[in-house]
Short mmCIF file of C-alpha atoms in Angstrom, two decimals:
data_model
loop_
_atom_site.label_atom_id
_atom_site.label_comp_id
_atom_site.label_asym_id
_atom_site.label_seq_id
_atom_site.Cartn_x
_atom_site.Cartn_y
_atom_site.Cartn_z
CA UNK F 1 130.46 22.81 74.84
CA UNK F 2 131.84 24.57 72.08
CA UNK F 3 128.51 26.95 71.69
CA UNK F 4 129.91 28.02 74.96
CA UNK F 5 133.82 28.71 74.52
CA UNK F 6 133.07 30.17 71.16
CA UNK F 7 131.65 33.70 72.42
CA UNK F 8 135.13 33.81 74.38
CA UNK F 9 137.01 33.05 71.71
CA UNK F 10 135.89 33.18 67.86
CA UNK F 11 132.56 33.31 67.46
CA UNK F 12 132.58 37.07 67.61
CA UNK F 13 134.66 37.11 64.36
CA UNK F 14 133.31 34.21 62.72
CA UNK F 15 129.15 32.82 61.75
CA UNK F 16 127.91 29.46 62.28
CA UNK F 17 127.15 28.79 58.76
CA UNK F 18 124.39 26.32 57.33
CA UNK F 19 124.52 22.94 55.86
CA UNK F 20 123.96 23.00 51.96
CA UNK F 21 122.69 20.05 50.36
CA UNK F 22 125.20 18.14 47.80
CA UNK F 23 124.66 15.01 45.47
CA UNK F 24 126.40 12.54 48.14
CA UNK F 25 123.92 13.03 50.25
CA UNK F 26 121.83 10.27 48.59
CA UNK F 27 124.86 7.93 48.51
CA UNK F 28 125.48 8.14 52.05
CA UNK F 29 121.42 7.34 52.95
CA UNK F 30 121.61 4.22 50.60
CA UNK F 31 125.07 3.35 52.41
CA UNK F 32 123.63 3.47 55.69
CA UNK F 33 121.37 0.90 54.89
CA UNK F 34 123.92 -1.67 53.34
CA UNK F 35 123.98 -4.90 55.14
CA UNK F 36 127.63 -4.83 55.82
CA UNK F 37 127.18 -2.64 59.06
CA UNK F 38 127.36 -3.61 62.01
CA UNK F 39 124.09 -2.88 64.11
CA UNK F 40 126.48 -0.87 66.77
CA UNK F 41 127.63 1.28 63.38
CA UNK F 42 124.10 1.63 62.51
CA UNK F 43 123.15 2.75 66.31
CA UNK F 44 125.93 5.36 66.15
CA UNK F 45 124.02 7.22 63.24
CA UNK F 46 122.09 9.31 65.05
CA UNK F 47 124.99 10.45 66.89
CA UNK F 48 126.93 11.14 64.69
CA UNK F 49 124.75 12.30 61.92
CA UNK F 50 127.03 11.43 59.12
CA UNK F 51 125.05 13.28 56.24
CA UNK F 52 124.64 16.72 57.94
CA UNK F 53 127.94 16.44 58.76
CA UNK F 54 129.74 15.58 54.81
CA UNK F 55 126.70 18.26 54.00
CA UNK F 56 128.69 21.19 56.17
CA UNK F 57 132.30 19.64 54.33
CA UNK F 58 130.87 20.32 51.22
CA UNK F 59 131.72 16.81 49.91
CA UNK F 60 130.71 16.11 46.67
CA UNK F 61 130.42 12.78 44.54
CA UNK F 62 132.68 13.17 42.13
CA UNK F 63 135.20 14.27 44.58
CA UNK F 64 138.99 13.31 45.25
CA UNK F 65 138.68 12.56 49.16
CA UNK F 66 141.12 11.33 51.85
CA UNK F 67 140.29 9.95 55.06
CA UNK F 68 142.85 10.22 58.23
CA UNK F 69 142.80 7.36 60.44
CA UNK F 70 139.74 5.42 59.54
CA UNK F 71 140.20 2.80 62.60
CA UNK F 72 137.63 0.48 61.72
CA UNK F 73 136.00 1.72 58.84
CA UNK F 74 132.64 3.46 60.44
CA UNK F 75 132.86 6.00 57.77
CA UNK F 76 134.90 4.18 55.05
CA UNK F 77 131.52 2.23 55.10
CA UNK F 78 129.83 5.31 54.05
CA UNK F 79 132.39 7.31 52.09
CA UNK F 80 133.71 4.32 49.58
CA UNK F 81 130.40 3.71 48.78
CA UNK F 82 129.00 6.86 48.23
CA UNK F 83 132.26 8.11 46.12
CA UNK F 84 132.64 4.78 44.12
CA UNK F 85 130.82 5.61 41.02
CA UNK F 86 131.86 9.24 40.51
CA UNK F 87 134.46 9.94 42.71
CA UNK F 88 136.96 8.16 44.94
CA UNK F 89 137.60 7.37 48.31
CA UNK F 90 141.53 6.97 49.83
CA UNK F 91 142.70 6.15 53.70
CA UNK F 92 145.60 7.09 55.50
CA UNK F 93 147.37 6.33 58.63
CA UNK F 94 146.43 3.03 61.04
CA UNK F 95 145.01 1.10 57.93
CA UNK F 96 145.20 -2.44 58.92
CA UNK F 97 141.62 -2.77 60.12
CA UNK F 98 139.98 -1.76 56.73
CA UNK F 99 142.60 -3.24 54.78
CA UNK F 100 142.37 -6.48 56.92
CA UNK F 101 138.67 -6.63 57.65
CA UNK F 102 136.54 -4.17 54.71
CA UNK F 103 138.68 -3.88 51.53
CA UNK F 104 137.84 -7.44 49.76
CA UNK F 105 133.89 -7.12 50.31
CA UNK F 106 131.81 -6.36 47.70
CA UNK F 107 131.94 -2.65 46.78
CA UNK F 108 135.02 -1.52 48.15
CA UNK F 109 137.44 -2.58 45.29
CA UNK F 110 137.96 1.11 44.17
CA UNK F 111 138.98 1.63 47.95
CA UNK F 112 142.99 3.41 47.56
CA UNK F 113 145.06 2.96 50.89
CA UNK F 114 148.22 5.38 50.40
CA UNK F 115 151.21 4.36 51.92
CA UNK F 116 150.44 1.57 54.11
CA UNK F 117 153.86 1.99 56.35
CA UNK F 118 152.34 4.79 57.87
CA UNK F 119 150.99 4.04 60.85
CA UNK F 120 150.47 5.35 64.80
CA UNK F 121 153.05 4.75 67.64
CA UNK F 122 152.39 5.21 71.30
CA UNK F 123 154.78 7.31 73.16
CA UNK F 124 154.48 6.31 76.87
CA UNK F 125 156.18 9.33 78.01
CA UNK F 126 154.15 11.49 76.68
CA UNK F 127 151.08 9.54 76.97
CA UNK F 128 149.93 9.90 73.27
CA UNK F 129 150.53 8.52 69.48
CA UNK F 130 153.18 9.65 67.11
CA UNK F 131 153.12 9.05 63.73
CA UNK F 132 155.58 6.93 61.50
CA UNK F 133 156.27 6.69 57.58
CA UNK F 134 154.26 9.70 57.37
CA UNK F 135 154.10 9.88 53.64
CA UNK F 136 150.52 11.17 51.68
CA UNK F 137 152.36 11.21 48.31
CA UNK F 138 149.75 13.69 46.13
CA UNK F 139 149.12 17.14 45.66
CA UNK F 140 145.42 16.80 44.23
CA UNK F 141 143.06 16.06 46.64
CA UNK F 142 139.53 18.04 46.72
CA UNK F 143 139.10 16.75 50.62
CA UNK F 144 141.01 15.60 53.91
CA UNK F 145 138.74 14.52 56.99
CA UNK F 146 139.28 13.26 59.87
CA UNK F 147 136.73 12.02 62.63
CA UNK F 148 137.89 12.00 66.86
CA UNK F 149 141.54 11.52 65.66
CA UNK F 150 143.20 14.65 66.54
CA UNK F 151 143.49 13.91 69.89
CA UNK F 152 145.28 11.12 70.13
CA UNK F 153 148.64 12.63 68.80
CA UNK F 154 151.64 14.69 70.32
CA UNK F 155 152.05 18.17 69.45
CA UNK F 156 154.89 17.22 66.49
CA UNK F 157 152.32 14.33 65.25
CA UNK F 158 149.31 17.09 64.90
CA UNK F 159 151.81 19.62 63.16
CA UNK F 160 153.08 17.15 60.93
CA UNK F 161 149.78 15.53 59.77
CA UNK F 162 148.56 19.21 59.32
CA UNK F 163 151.21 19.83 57.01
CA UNK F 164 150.98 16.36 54.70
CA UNK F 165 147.36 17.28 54.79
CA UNK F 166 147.60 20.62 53.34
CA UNK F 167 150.21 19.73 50.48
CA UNK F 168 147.52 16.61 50.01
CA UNK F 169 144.97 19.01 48.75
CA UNK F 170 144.39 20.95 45.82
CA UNK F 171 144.31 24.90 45.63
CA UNK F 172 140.90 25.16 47.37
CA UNK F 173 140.37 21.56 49.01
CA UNK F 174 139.25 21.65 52.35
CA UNK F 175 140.13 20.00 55.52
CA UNK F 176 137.58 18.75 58.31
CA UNK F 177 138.29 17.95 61.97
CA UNK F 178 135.58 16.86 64.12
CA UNK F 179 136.91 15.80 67.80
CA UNK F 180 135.42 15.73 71.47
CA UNK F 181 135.87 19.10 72.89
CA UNK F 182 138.14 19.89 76.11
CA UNK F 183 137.71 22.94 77.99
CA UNK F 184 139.68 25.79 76.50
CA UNK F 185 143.06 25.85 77.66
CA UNK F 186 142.58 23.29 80.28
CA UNK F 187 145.58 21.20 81.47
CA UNK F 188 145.48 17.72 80.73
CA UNK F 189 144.00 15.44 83.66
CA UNK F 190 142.74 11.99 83.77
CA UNK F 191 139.39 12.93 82.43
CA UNK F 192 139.98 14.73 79.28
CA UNK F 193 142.82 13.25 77.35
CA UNK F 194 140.44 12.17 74.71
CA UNK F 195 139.55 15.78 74.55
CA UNK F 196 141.04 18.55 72.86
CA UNK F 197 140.90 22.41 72.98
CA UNK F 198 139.14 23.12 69.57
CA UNK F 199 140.78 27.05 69.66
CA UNK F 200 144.15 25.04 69.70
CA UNK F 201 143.03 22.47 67.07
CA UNK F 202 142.19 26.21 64.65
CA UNK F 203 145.65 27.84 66.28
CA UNK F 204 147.35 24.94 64.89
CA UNK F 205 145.75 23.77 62.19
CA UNK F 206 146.33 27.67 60.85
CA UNK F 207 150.16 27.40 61.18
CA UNK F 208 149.82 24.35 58.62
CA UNK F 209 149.05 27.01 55.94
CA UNK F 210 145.06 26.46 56.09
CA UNK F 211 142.31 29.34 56.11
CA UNK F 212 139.72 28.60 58.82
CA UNK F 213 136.52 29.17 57.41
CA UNK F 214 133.42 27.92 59.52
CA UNK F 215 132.49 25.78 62.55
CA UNK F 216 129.54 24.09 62.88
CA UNK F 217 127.37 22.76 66.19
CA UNK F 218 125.71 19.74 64.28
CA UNK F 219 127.84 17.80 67.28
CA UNK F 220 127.28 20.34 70.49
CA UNK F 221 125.77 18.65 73.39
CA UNK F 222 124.34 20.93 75.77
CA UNK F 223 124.24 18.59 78.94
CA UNK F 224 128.10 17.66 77.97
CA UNK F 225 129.63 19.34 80.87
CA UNK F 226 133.32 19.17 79.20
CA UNK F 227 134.04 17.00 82.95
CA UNK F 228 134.51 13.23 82.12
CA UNK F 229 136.42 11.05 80.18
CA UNK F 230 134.09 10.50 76.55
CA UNK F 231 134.28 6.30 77.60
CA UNK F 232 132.66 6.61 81.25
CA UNK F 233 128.66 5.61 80.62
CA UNK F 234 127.04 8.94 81.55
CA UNK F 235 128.80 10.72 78.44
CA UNK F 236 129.62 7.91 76.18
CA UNK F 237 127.88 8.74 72.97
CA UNK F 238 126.53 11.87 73.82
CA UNK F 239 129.75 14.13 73.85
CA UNK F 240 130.43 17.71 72.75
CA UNK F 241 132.07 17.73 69.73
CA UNK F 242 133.50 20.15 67.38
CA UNK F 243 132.96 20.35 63.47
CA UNK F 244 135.99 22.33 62.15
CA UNK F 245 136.08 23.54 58.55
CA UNK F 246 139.39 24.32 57.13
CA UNK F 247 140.51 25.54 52.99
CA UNK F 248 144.06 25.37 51.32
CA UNK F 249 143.82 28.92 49.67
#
């Protein structure tokens, strides 16, 4: 419930800002209409509200934009698509399902996966994923996003992807997190570790270099009590999450 930890925290200092229109917007409607989804991608949609959400990022067309971790392609199905003409869409990190699965079909050939090495590795003493061949090789990109990823890595995993994302961008590009939200400063039990404190997520993502600049609730759930794990069948689907908005100055 980050409407709720915000008054604690940041939202005295900092406005929910609103959504402004951009020319992907279009792209991403046609795209979620392509035959190529699945009908459990399409059912997702109004969950998580894909165009509202690139809308608060600011993406753009004809923009330069990398995607973290894009597991099996949910929005790699939108973003490649919608970029292809104008712009152009790259992955990083835990690859193998687009690049196995997604690249060869029609309309992804412009697809770019950077450094395939780089991939996730589980750490069972720690109970999360580190991250190996971390290498984003460019300086020039106008976006970084990542969707539910940051959670799943150790504290010297999230550092160092924060870092290779910020000298990824360009002087100005921007850097979205959205994640399921875990109680603020809450211990990790076995209900939240696919949660994550979104005032840690800005703490941290700050020492990377980045200016914070807006949040948005496009994802808050109100009836989310911040309690369960996000797979157990009274949450799944409907959990809080936050929309983090990030610039390289």
């Amino acid at each position: 419930m980050i409407k709720q930890l915000l008054p604690l925290t940041i939202a005295a200092v900092f406005c929910i800002g609103s959504a402004h229109a951009g020319d992907l917007s279009e792209g991403v409607k046609k795209a979620m209409k392509s035959d190529i989804r699945t009908a459990k991608e399409v059912k997702r949609d109004r969950n998580r509200r894909p165009v509202q959400t690139l809308e608060f990022f600011g993406i753009k067309d004809d923009m330069k934009v990398l995607e973290l971790i894009p597991g099996g392609g949910w929005y790699t199905k939108l973003l490649a698509p919608a970029l292809r003409d104008n712009g152009k869409y790259y992955a990083a990190i835990g690859t193998d399902r687009i690049k196995n699965n997604l690249i060869s079909k029609p309309g992804f050939d412009k697809v770019t996966i950077i450094n395939p090495e780089a991939d996730m590795k589980y750490n069972r003493e720690l109970r999360d994923f580190e991250i190996e061949n971390l290498n984003l090789g460019s300086n020039d990109f106008d976006a970084v996003l990542t969707f539910r990823n940051y959670h799943n890595f150790v504290e010297s995993a999230r550092h160092d992807m924060n870092k290779a994302a910020f000298k990824a961008l360009k002087s100005g590009g921007i850097y979205g997190v959205v994640d399921h939200t875990r109680r603020h400063m809450q211990r990790e039990n076995d209900e939240n570790g696919r949660r994550f404190d979104p005032v840690l997520a800005i703490k941290e993502i700050e020492a990377a270099g980045f200016k914070f600049v807006d949040y948005s609730n496009i994802h808050y759930k109100a009836d989310d009590e911040l309690r369960y794990e996000v797979g157990r069948k009274t949450v799944t689907g409907n959990t809080d999450r936050f929309t983090l908005l990030f610039k390289k100055m």
